[in-house]
Short mmCIF file of C-alpha atoms in Angstrom, two decimals:
data_model
loop_
_atom_site.label_atom_id
_atom_site.label_comp_id
_atom_site.label_asym_id
_atom_site.label_seq_id
_atom_site.Cartn_x
_atom_site.Cartn_y
_atom_site.Cartn_z
CA MET A 1 -3.37 -50.87 -22.86
CA SER A 2 -5.61 -54.28 -23.83
CA SER A 3 -6.15 -51.95 -27.61
CA LEU A 4 -1.74 -52.11 -27.92
CA SER A 5 0.14 -55.22 -29.41
CA LEU A 6 2.83 -57.18 -27.14
CA ASN A 7 5.29 -55.18 -29.88
CA GLU A 8 3.94 -51.80 -29.55
CA TYR A 9 3.26 -52.36 -25.59
CA ALA A 10 7.42 -53.75 -25.36
CA LYS A 11 8.27 -50.27 -26.94
CA LEU A 12 6.13 -48.41 -25.00
CA LEU A 13 7.90 -49.76 -21.86
CA GLY A 14 11.36 -48.95 -22.94
CA ARG A 15 10.08 -45.67 -23.64
CA LEU A 16 8.66 -44.41 -20.68
CA ARG A 17 12.27 -46.43 -19.32
CA LEU A 18 10.17 -48.04 -16.98
CA VAL A 19 11.73 -51.12 -17.88
CA ASP A 20 15.16 -51.27 -18.16
CA SER A 21 16.16 -53.16 -22.41
CA ASN A 22 17.87 -56.15 -21.21
CA ASP A 23 15.23 -57.23 -18.65
CA LEU A 24 12.46 -56.35 -20.67
CA GLN A 25 13.85 -58.59 -23.95
CA LEU A 26 14.13 -61.63 -21.23
CA CYS A 27 10.91 -61.54 -20.41
CA LEU A 28 9.19 -61.27 -23.67
CA ASP A 29 11.69 -65.01 -24.86
CA GLY A 30 10.62 -66.83 -22.19
CA LEU A 31 7.16 -65.90 -22.50
CA PRO A 32 5.21 -68.86 -23.06
CA GLN A 33 2.90 -69.47 -26.42
CA ALA A 34 -0.81 -68.89 -24.69
CA ALA A 35 0.70 -65.23 -23.12
CA ARG A 36 2.56 -63.60 -25.39
CA ASN A 37 0.08 -60.30 -25.11
CA THR A 38 -0.06 -57.69 -23.10
CA GLU A 39 -1.30 -59.02 -20.30
CA GLY A 40 1.29 -61.82 -20.13
CA LEU A 41 3.74 -59.30 -20.23
CA SER A 42 2.80 -57.24 -17.19
CA VAL A 43 2.15 -60.93 -15.61
CA ALA A 44 5.11 -61.70 -16.00
CA LEU A 45 7.20 -58.55 -15.37
CA GLN A 46 5.72 -58.09 -11.52
CA ARG A 47 6.53 -61.60 -10.98
CA GLN A 48 9.69 -60.88 -11.76
CA ASN A 49 9.58 -57.05 -9.59
CA LEU A 50 9.76 -55.19 -12.63
CA LEU A 51 6.85 -53.61 -12.93
CA THR A 52 4.57 -52.63 -9.92
CA SER A 53 0.70 -53.04 -9.91
CA PHE A 54 0.63 -48.65 -9.20
CA GLN A 55 2.42 -48.69 -12.68
CA VAL A 56 0.26 -51.73 -14.47
CA ASN A 57 -2.70 -49.82 -13.50
CA LYS A 58 -1.75 -46.12 -14.75
CA LEU A 59 -0.82 -47.79 -17.49
CA GLU A 60 -4.22 -50.23 -18.05
CA LYS A 61 -5.79 -46.92 -18.02
CA GLY A 62 -3.92 -45.49 -20.76
CA ASP A 63 -2.00 -42.13 -18.98
CA THR A 64 1.25 -42.39 -19.27
CA SER A 65 2.55 -39.28 -17.87
CA GLY A 66 3.92 -39.11 -14.50
CA LEU A 67 5.24 -42.30 -14.30
CA VAL A 68 9.48 -41.60 -14.42
CA LEU A 69 9.80 -37.81 -12.93
CA GLY A 70 13.02 -36.94 -14.15
CA ASP A 71 15.28 -39.73 -13.08
CA ALA A 72 12.75 -40.57 -10.73
CA LYS A 73 10.91 -43.71 -11.70
CA LEU A 74 8.17 -44.05 -9.41
CA LEU A 75 6.71 -47.61 -7.61
CA TYR A 76 4.46 -46.76 -5.29
CA ARG A 77 2.64 -43.90 -3.78
CA SER A 78 3.52 -44.06 -0.35
CA GLY A 79 1.44 -40.81 1.20
CA SER A 80 -1.02 -38.43 0.35
CA GLY A 81 -2.16 -34.75 1.86
CA THR A 82 -4.23 -32.39 0.75
CA PHE A 83 -1.89 -30.32 -1.55
CA ALA A 84 0.56 -33.27 -2.20
CA ARG A 85 1.45 -36.67 -2.75
CA VAL A 86 4.33 -39.16 -2.46
CA TYR A 87 5.81 -41.95 -3.91
CA ARG A 88 8.52 -43.84 -3.41
CA ALA A 89 11.30 -44.13 -6.25
CA VAL A 90 14.13 -45.62 -7.50
CA SER A 91 16.41 -43.59 -9.72
CA ILE A 92 16.93 -44.70 -12.99
CA ASP A 93 20.86 -44.03 -13.28
CA THR A 94 21.73 -46.20 -9.99
CA GLY A 95 19.54 -48.13 -7.89
CA GLU A 96 19.25 -45.77 -4.99
CA MET A 97 15.62 -45.48 -3.49
CA LEU A 98 14.02 -42.62 -3.44
CA GLY A 99 11.25 -40.38 -2.36
CA VAL A 100 9.33 -37.87 -4.98
CA LYS A 101 6.31 -35.45 -3.75
CA VAL A 102 3.99 -34.47 -6.21
CA LEU A 103 2.32 -31.68 -6.41
CA ARG A 104 -1.58 -32.27 -6.64
CA GLN A 105 -2.64 -31.26 -10.30
CA ARG A 106 -5.36 -29.19 -8.74
CA TRP A 107 -2.78 -27.13 -7.39
CA ALA A 108 -0.70 -26.98 -10.00
CA VAL A 109 -2.79 -24.07 -12.20
CA ASP A 110 -2.15 -21.67 -8.91
CA PRO A 111 0.82 -20.00 -9.48
CA ASN A 112 1.11 -19.94 -5.41
CA ALA A 113 0.74 -23.01 -4.80
CA VAL A 114 3.55 -23.78 -7.41
CA THR A 115 5.44 -21.45 -5.70
CA GLN A 116 4.75 -22.13 -2.05
CA PHE A 117 5.82 -26.24 -2.81
CA HIS A 118 8.96 -25.16 -4.64
CA ARG A 119 10.10 -22.62 -2.37
CA GLU A 120 9.21 -25.27 0.96
CA ALA A 121 11.99 -27.02 -1.86
CA GLU A 122 14.59 -24.33 -2.43
CA LEU A 123 14.25 -23.57 1.83
CA ILE A 124 15.04 -27.26 2.87
CA LYS A 125 17.78 -28.58 0.40
CA PRO A 126 20.65 -26.58 2.64
CA LEU A 127 19.26 -28.59 6.01
CA LYS A 128 21.59 -31.57 6.97
CA HIS A 129 21.17 -33.11 9.16
CA PRO A 130 19.78 -36.54 10.44
CA ASN A 131 17.15 -35.82 11.90
CA ILE A 132 15.80 -34.10 8.69
CA VAL A 133 14.83 -36.03 5.61
CA PRO A 134 17.78 -34.74 3.40
CA ILE A 135 15.55 -32.77 0.09
CA TYR A 136 17.82 -33.57 -3.05
CA ASP A 137 16.67 -31.80 -6.59
CA VAL A 138 13.58 -29.98 -7.44
CA SER A 139 11.70 -29.27 -10.95
CA VAL A 140 9.51 -29.90 -13.08
CA THR A 141 8.65 -31.53 -16.10
CA GLY A 142 5.50 -31.43 -18.12
CA GLU A 143 2.14 -30.41 -16.14
CA HIS A 144 4.23 -32.47 -13.07
CA HIS A 145 5.72 -30.13 -10.02
CA TYR A 146 8.14 -32.68 -7.62
CA PHE A 147 11.10 -32.85 -5.67
CA THR A 148 13.33 -36.01 -4.71
CA MET A 149 14.32 -36.64 -0.97
CA GLU A 150 16.05 -39.51 0.69
CA PHE A 151 13.52 -42.82 0.94
CA VAL A 152 12.83 -43.56 4.45
CA VAL A 153 12.57 -46.86 5.37
CA GLY A 154 9.71 -47.12 7.79
CA GLY A 155 6.81 -45.47 8.65
CA ASN A 156 5.21 -41.84 10.27
CA LEU A 157 4.86 -41.70 13.23
CA LYS A 158 0.59 -41.87 13.00
CA ASP A 159 0.70 -45.26 11.30
CA ILE A 160 2.70 -46.48 13.83
CA SER A 161 1.46 -45.15 17.28
CA LYS A 162 -1.54 -46.89 15.10
CA ALA A 163 -0.23 -50.21 15.22
CA ARG A 164 1.49 -50.87 17.64
CA GLY A 165 -0.51 -48.47 20.71
CA LYS A 166 2.13 -46.46 23.49
CA ILE A 167 5.84 -47.72 23.45
CA SER A 168 8.27 -47.97 26.10
CA TYR A 169 8.92 -44.62 27.87
CA LEU A 170 12.47 -45.37 26.95
CA GLU A 171 11.70 -45.28 23.05
CA ALA A 172 8.96 -42.74 23.49
CA THR A 173 11.97 -40.30 24.61
CA ARG A 174 14.31 -40.90 22.45
CA MET A 175 11.64 -40.09 19.60
CA ALA A 176 11.38 -37.07 21.33
CA ARG A 177 15.24 -36.14 21.35
CA ASP A 178 15.17 -36.82 17.60
CA ILE A 179 12.74 -34.64 17.06
CA ALA A 180 13.72 -31.15 19.55
CA GLU A 181 17.41 -32.07 17.18
CA GLY A 182 16.08 -31.30 14.46
CA LEU A 183 13.66 -28.48 15.48
CA ARG A 184 16.94 -27.72 16.94
CA TYR A 185 19.30 -27.01 13.95
CA ALA A 186 16.06 -25.86 11.79
CA LEU A 187 15.99 -22.88 13.65
CA THR A 188 19.64 -22.48 13.72
CA LYS A 189 18.90 -21.71 9.35
CA GLY A 190 16.39 -20.05 10.23
CA THR A 191 13.50 -21.83 9.69
CA SER A 192 10.59 -23.35 12.12
CA HIS A 193 8.49 -26.30 11.41
CA ARG A 194 5.17 -25.30 11.53
CA ASP A 195 3.35 -28.21 11.11
CA LEU A 196 4.02 -30.49 13.18
CA LYS A 197 2.62 -33.64 13.59
CA ARG A 198 2.31 -37.66 13.55
CA THR A 199 2.37 -37.87 9.62
CA ASN A 200 5.46 -35.82 9.17
CA VAL A 201 7.69 -37.96 12.11
CA LEU A 202 9.34 -40.50 10.28
CA LEU A 203 11.21 -43.53 11.83
CA GLY A 204 12.69 -45.41 9.84
CA THR A 205 14.17 -48.94 11.15
CA ASP A 206 16.94 -47.91 12.26
CA GLY A 207 15.06 -46.24 15.07
CA ARG A 208 15.78 -42.30 14.35
CA GLY A 209 13.45 -40.12 13.82
CA GLN A 210 13.42 -37.68 11.09
CA LEU A 211 10.69 -34.44 10.08
CA VAL A 212 9.88 -33.75 6.53
CA ASP A 213 7.09 -31.38 5.67
CA PHE A 214 8.01 -27.69 6.08
CA GLY A 215 5.54 -26.81 3.85
CA LEU A 216 4.24 -24.02 5.77
CA ALA A 217 7.68 -22.62 7.34
CA ALA A 218 8.48 -21.98 3.78
CA ASP A 219 5.09 -20.01 3.31
CA GLU A 220 6.36 -18.01 6.29
CA ALA A 221 9.72 -17.07 4.47
CA LEU A 222 8.06 -16.18 1.12
CA ASN A 223 5.68 -14.00 2.85
CA PRO A 224 7.81 -12.01 5.43
CA GLY A 225 6.33 -9.24 7.33
CA ASN A 226 2.82 -9.75 5.96
CA GLN A 227 1.24 -10.25 9.01
CA LYS A 228 -2.41 -10.49 7.32
CA LYS A 229 -1.02 -13.36 4.87
CA LYS A 230 0.93 -15.50 7.25
CA LYS A 231 -2.45 -15.58 9.87
CA ALA A 232 -4.10 -16.94 7.27
CA GLN A 233 -2.41 -20.17 6.18
CA ARG A 234 -0.74 -20.96 9.20
CA SER A 235 -2.18 -24.65 10.12
CA LEU A 236 -5.04 -24.67 11.62
CA ASP A 237 -3.93 -26.36 14.89
CA TYR A 238 -0.53 -23.75 15.16
CA ALA A 239 -3.23 -20.86 14.90
CA THR A 240 -6.22 -21.96 16.83
CA LEU A 241 -3.19 -22.05 19.71
CA GLU A 242 -1.39 -19.14 19.08
CA ASP A 243 -4.76 -16.79 18.78
CA GLY A 244 -6.66 -18.25 22.03
CA SER A 245 -3.33 -18.48 24.75
CA GLY A 246 -1.62 -14.79 22.46
CA ALA A 247 1.75 -16.18 21.69
CA PRO A 248 2.45 -14.71 18.79
CA PRO A 249 1.71 -15.37 15.15
CA ASN A 250 4.09 -18.58 14.05
CA ASP A 251 5.71 -18.18 17.16
CA PRO A 252 9.01 -20.83 17.08
CA ARG A 253 8.17 -21.64 20.71
CA SER A 254 4.20 -23.65 19.50
CA ASP A 255 6.58 -26.73 17.60
CA LEU A 256 7.60 -27.45 20.55
CA TYR A 257 3.90 -27.26 22.25
CA PHE A 258 3.08 -29.83 19.03
CA LEU A 259 5.90 -31.21 20.24
CA GLY A 260 3.89 -32.21 23.56
CA THR A 261 0.76 -34.34 21.87
CA ILE A 262 2.99 -36.59 19.82
CA TYR A 263 5.47 -37.28 23.01
CA PHE A 264 2.26 -37.35 25.14
CA GLU A 265 0.26 -40.08 22.22
CA LEU A 266 3.94 -41.89 22.36
CA LEU A 267 3.37 -42.36 25.97
CA SER A 268 0.38 -43.06 26.55
CA GLY A 269 -0.95 -44.55 23.11
CA GLN A 270 -4.14 -41.39 23.35
CA HIS A 271 -4.48 -38.04 22.47
CA PRO A 272 -4.13 -35.23 25.17
CA TYR A 273 -6.91 -33.70 24.30
CA PRO A 274 -10.07 -34.54 22.33
CA ARG A 275 -10.20 -35.02 18.50
CA ALA A 276 -11.56 -32.80 16.25
CA LYS A 277 -14.40 -34.28 13.70
CA SER A 278 -14.92 -30.79 11.59
CA ARG A 279 -13.14 -27.82 11.15
CA GLU A 280 -14.86 -25.73 13.15
CA GLU A 281 -13.84 -27.61 16.10
CA ARG A 282 -10.48 -27.48 15.29
CA GLN A 283 -11.23 -23.65 15.98
CA GLN A 284 -12.03 -24.44 19.72
CA PHE A 285 -9.56 -23.52 21.73
CA SER A 286 -11.03 -25.02 24.48
CA ARG A 287 -10.19 -28.66 23.29
CA TYR A 288 -6.40 -27.79 24.35
CA TRP A 289 -7.75 -26.75 27.88
CA ASN A 290 -9.03 -29.49 28.24
CA ALA A 291 -5.79 -31.50 27.41
CA GLN A 292 -5.77 -34.40 29.90
CA PRO A 293 -2.54 -34.76 32.04
CA ILE A 294 -0.66 -37.68 31.16
CA THR A 295 -0.85 -39.20 34.43
CA THR A 296 -4.45 -39.67 34.12
CA ILE A 297 -3.96 -42.61 31.44
CA ASP A 298 -0.58 -43.93 33.12
CA SER A 299 0.46 -43.54 36.21
CA HIS A 300 3.79 -45.52 36.15
CA VAL A 301 5.08 -42.62 33.39
CA PRO A 302 8.67 -41.23 35.38
CA ALA A 303 7.86 -38.01 37.11
CA PHE A 304 11.32 -36.49 35.26
CA VAL A 305 9.32 -37.23 32.24
CA VAL A 306 5.74 -36.22 33.20
CA ASP A 307 7.88 -32.30 33.85
CA ILE A 308 8.64 -32.43 30.22
CA VAL A 309 5.46 -33.33 29.19
CA GLU A 310 3.85 -30.54 30.70
CA LYS A 311 6.05 -28.16 29.88
CA LEU A 312 5.99 -28.67 26.17
CA MET A 313 2.46 -28.93 26.73
CA HIS A 314 2.17 -24.52 29.04
CA LEU A 315 -0.72 -23.15 27.19
CA ASN A 316 1.27 -20.34 27.91
CA ALA A 317 3.75 -19.33 25.70
CA GLU A 318 6.34 -18.21 28.37
CA PHE A 319 5.95 -20.79 30.21
CA ARG A 320 6.65 -23.96 28.25
CA TYR A 321 10.60 -23.72 26.77
CA GLN A 322 11.97 -21.17 25.52
CA SER A 323 13.55 -23.41 22.96
CA ALA A 324 14.55 -26.64 21.37
CA GLU A 325 18.44 -26.85 22.82
CA GLU A 326 16.37 -25.85 26.22
CA ALA A 327 13.76 -28.86 25.77
CA LEU A 328 17.21 -31.10 24.91
CA VAL A 329 18.18 -30.63 27.93
CA ASP A 330 15.67 -32.36 29.80
CA LEU A 331 15.27 -34.40 27.41
CA LYS A 332 18.78 -35.95 27.31
CA HIS A 333 18.61 -36.29 30.87
CA ALA A 334 15.83 -38.44 30.87
CA LEU A 335 17.09 -40.40 28.71
CA GLU A 336 19.74 -40.77 31.06
CA GLN A 337 17.83 -42.07 33.76
CA LEU A 338 15.93 -43.90 31.17
CA GLU A 339 18.52 -46.05 30.10
CA THR A 340 20.05 -46.83 33.36
CA ASP A 341 17.07 -48.57 34.91
CA SER A 342 16.01 -50.67 31.64
CA SER A 343 20.14 -51.49 31.85
CA ASP A 344 19.46 -54.24 33.55
CA ALA A 345 16.80 -55.56 31.57
CA ASP A 346 18.58 -55.54 29.01
CA LYS A 347 21.37 -57.18 30.20
CA THR A 348 19.57 -59.84 30.95
CA ASP A 349 17.43 -59.77 27.71
CA ASN A 350 21.15 -60.44 25.89
CA VAL A 351 22.17 -63.17 27.68
CA LYS A 352 22.51 -66.51 26.74
CA LYS A 353 21.94 -69.25 28.35
CA ASP A 354 24.44 -70.64 26.66
CA ASP A 355 27.37 -69.90 24.36
CA HIS A 356 25.21 -70.61 21.16
CA GLU A 357 25.75 -67.51 18.67
CA THR A 358 21.43 -67.12 17.40
CA THR A 359 21.58 -67.40 13.47
CA LEU A 360 19.39 -65.96 11.68
CA MET A 361 18.69 -66.47 7.83
CA PHE A 362 17.14 -63.46 6.26
CA VAL A 363 16.04 -64.14 2.16
CA GLU A 364 16.46 -60.88 1.44
CA GLN A 365 18.08 -59.70 -2.63
CA ARG A 366 17.79 -55.27 -1.62
CA PRO A 367 21.24 -54.74 -1.57
CA ASP A 368 20.42 -51.54 0.74
CA GLN A 369 17.89 -54.18 2.72
CA GLN A 370 20.78 -56.91 2.70
CA LYS A 371 22.93 -54.24 4.74
CA LEU A 372 20.58 -52.95 6.58
CA VAL A 373 19.51 -56.64 9.01
CA ARG A 374 23.30 -57.59 8.77
CA ASP A 375 24.34 -54.35 10.22
CA PHE A 376 21.80 -54.28 12.79
CA PHE A 377 21.27 -57.13 13.63
CA THR A 378 25.63 -58.40 13.42
CA SER A 379 25.80 -55.44 15.89
CA ARG A 380 23.26 -57.49 18.43
CA GLY A 381 25.64 -60.60 18.50
CA PHE A 382 23.79 -62.52 15.99
CA ARG A 383 24.84 -64.64 13.59
CA VAL A 384 23.56 -63.29 10.01
CA LEU A 385 23.21 -65.38 6.62
CA LEU A 386 21.74 -63.41 3.66
CA VAL A 387 20.00 -65.12 0.72
CA SER A 388 17.95 -64.02 -2.03
CA ASP A 389 16.07 -67.71 -2.85
CA MET A 390 13.30 -68.91 -1.37
CA GLN A 391 14.37 -72.51 -2.43
CA ARG A 392 17.80 -72.14 -1.77
CA ALA A 393 16.30 -71.24 2.07
CA LEU A 394 13.65 -74.06 2.21
CA ASN A 395 16.80 -76.57 0.93
CA ARG A 396 18.65 -74.87 3.62
CA LEU A 397 16.13 -75.52 6.19
CA LYS A 398 16.66 -79.83 5.36
CA THR A 399 19.94 -79.56 5.67
CA ALA A 400 21.05 -77.20 8.17
CA PRO A 401 18.43 -75.64 9.31
CA PRO A 402 18.98 -71.87 10.92
CA ASP A 403 17.27 -70.73 14.36
CA CYS A 404 15.33 -68.19 12.25
CA LEU A 405 13.66 -67.70 9.07
CA VAL A 406 13.10 -64.61 8.18
CA LEU A 407 11.14 -63.53 4.94
CA MET A 408 11.25 -60.07 3.74
CA GLY A 409 8.45 -59.37 2.27
CA GLY A 410 9.15 -56.55 0.26
CA SER A 411 12.19 -58.66 -1.28
CA VAL A 412 10.23 -61.49 -2.78
CA GLY A 413 6.63 -60.49 -3.94
CA LYS A 414 3.78 -63.09 -3.41
CA GLN A 415 6.54 -66.56 -2.53
CA ILE A 416 6.83 -65.49 0.73
CA ILE A 417 2.63 -67.37 1.20
CA GLU A 418 3.97 -70.76 -0.36
CA GLY A 419 7.21 -69.80 1.32
CA PHE A 420 6.31 -69.69 4.36
CA LYS A 421 3.58 -72.59 4.49
CA THR A 422 6.30 -75.04 3.33
CA ALA A 423 8.33 -74.38 5.81
CA ALA A 424 6.24 -74.12 8.91
CA ALA A 425 4.96 -77.99 7.19
CA GLN A 426 8.71 -79.42 6.85
CA SER A 427 10.43 -77.46 10.19
CA GLN A 428 9.70 -80.95 12.42
CA GLY A 429 11.88 -82.16 15.15
CA ARG A 430 12.91 -78.91 16.45
CA PRO A 431 11.75 -76.10 14.02
CA PRO A 432 13.03 -73.58 13.60
CA ALA A 433 11.86 -70.17 14.61
CA ILE A 434 9.68 -68.38 11.10
CA ILE A 435 8.97 -64.65 10.36
CA ALA A 436 7.42 -63.30 8.08
CA VAL A 437 7.57 -59.43 7.44
CA LEU A 438 4.90 -58.08 5.01
CA SER A 439 5.68 -54.83 3.10
CA LYS A 440 2.77 -51.78 3.78
CA GLU A 441 0.92 -53.39 0.01
CA GLN A 442 1.36 -57.07 1.27
CA THR A 443 -0.70 -56.49 4.97
CA GLY A 444 -4.21 -57.59 3.34
CA TRP A 445 -2.07 -61.76 2.98
CA LYS A 446 -2.00 -61.47 6.60
CA GLY A 447 -5.40 -63.69 6.48
CA ARG A 448 -4.29 -66.39 4.28
CA LEU A 449 -0.71 -67.11 6.24
CA ASP A 450 -2.88 -66.61 9.56
CA ASP A 451 -3.99 -71.22 9.23
CA SER A 452 0.34 -71.82 8.81
CA LEU A 453 0.77 -69.47 12.31
CA SER A 454 2.53 -71.85 15.72
CA PRO A 455 4.20 -71.23 18.48
CA THR A 456 8.06 -70.73 16.22
CA ALA A 457 5.56 -69.40 13.36
CA ARG A 458 4.33 -64.92 13.12
CA VAL A 459 3.71 -63.06 10.03
CA VAL A 460 4.82 -59.33 12.01
CA THR A 461 3.19 -56.25 9.16
CA HIS A 462 3.94 -52.77 8.23
CA PRO A 463 4.54 -50.73 9.96
CA ILE A 464 7.57 -52.12 12.28
CA ILE A 465 10.96 -51.05 13.20
CA LEU A 466 14.06 -53.16 13.39
CA GLY A 467 14.14 -53.07 16.82
CA ASP A 468 10.25 -54.88 16.97
CA LEU A 469 11.71 -57.40 13.98
CA ARG A 470 14.31 -58.00 16.66
CA LYS A 471 12.09 -58.84 20.10
CA ALA A 472 10.08 -60.55 17.30
CA ILE A 473 12.67 -63.18 16.05
CA GLU A 474 13.65 -64.00 20.28
CA GLU A 475 10.77 -64.60 21.60
CA ALA A 476 10.24 -66.95 18.44
CA VAL A 477 13.45 -68.10 18.52
CA ALA A 478 13.40 -68.78 22.54
CA ILE A 479 10.78 -70.95 22.67
CA THR A 480 12.27 -72.92 20.20
CA THR A 481 14.82 -73.69 22.97
CA GLN A 482 12.61 -74.71 25.45
#
């Protein structure tokens, strides 16, 4: 990139469709003389959230391929697996956020891998269910094979488990219910998952679980009746379970076993059996024999929940739930019981000590995120103010402070650092609560904010769901009223 003149670099950005021509011209016009070079333009575009660090790094290496695939402009890489990478992207035409799954280049030259990749998309594309991430289009641009899907704002269960440890029995059961709902629906369309694990379950900020990555199910559909090939291409964990327990290859009940392991880990914060350090260890069926009872980790898990976990994880498939539909009956009954048990506590949490309506002010300029936080928090009795400008929010703190100021890092970018420190410093007297929400790309900035922390000023980091954010807000606001 450094070899390009400013004019050449600007034309490249336009030709690649990375920056709208009007935005690009405004940025060029505003460049000071000392910054009228490619680096200065890149810095200015990043400051205006018109380029991302991912895009700039690719451009600096002279790699312009794969930045825009069809209508999808790739923003960040959000996940990576053996066969494919997943990116956060935006539709150039509509502005809609998208997820884009791209086959790794080393597999793009393998006809079988390409066929399987496209088959996954075509198999799952007709599935329309709240607990399955929808796939929109599958295509090829140059040497890049990819498909677009809904972008789920949140994180996968592995990242969330790592950040939070165990979660409440109620939340864990809701998540298990969501997974089972997705499995039940998929099976009515002739599809099982075949690779169920925490990284393949996404938890949105609305608290809804959604299944992704049915790649091995696609392989099963691609090779019907070929037992040898099907066995060879099964997930290693599924193959070890089925071969060791005598279950038939590609048994739909295997999905339920691994639903049980996910449920176990959500409830306890620990894995049910020893972690495998190598492929050889993953092939040892004894790992499953050594699964520990969940009550050895948490003796307070309700008996009816323990019963569901144990039945899901029964090594003999004949004694396991025979379908997701059957498991859902017990999971829904468990939810009813858990919701009843917690209703008094929930009511207490929601009772206001006075008639004051808690006011939240979010610094957030993205329309989709504005709608999300407005709908979530207003439905729970909060008054929500939305501003897109940091300085306006800081001015409001001086004149008519809200009960809580929430700075959304994914929207305000680097301004969150100074904005948070300024807000914390000027909130004297009766301070409002101040929450900085750092995006996945900003988690490394937490240390730069820690010196401004106080009982009413705190930092939360990705992955986080709105329920967690609500809890952080309520805890901070409670301190301001003491």
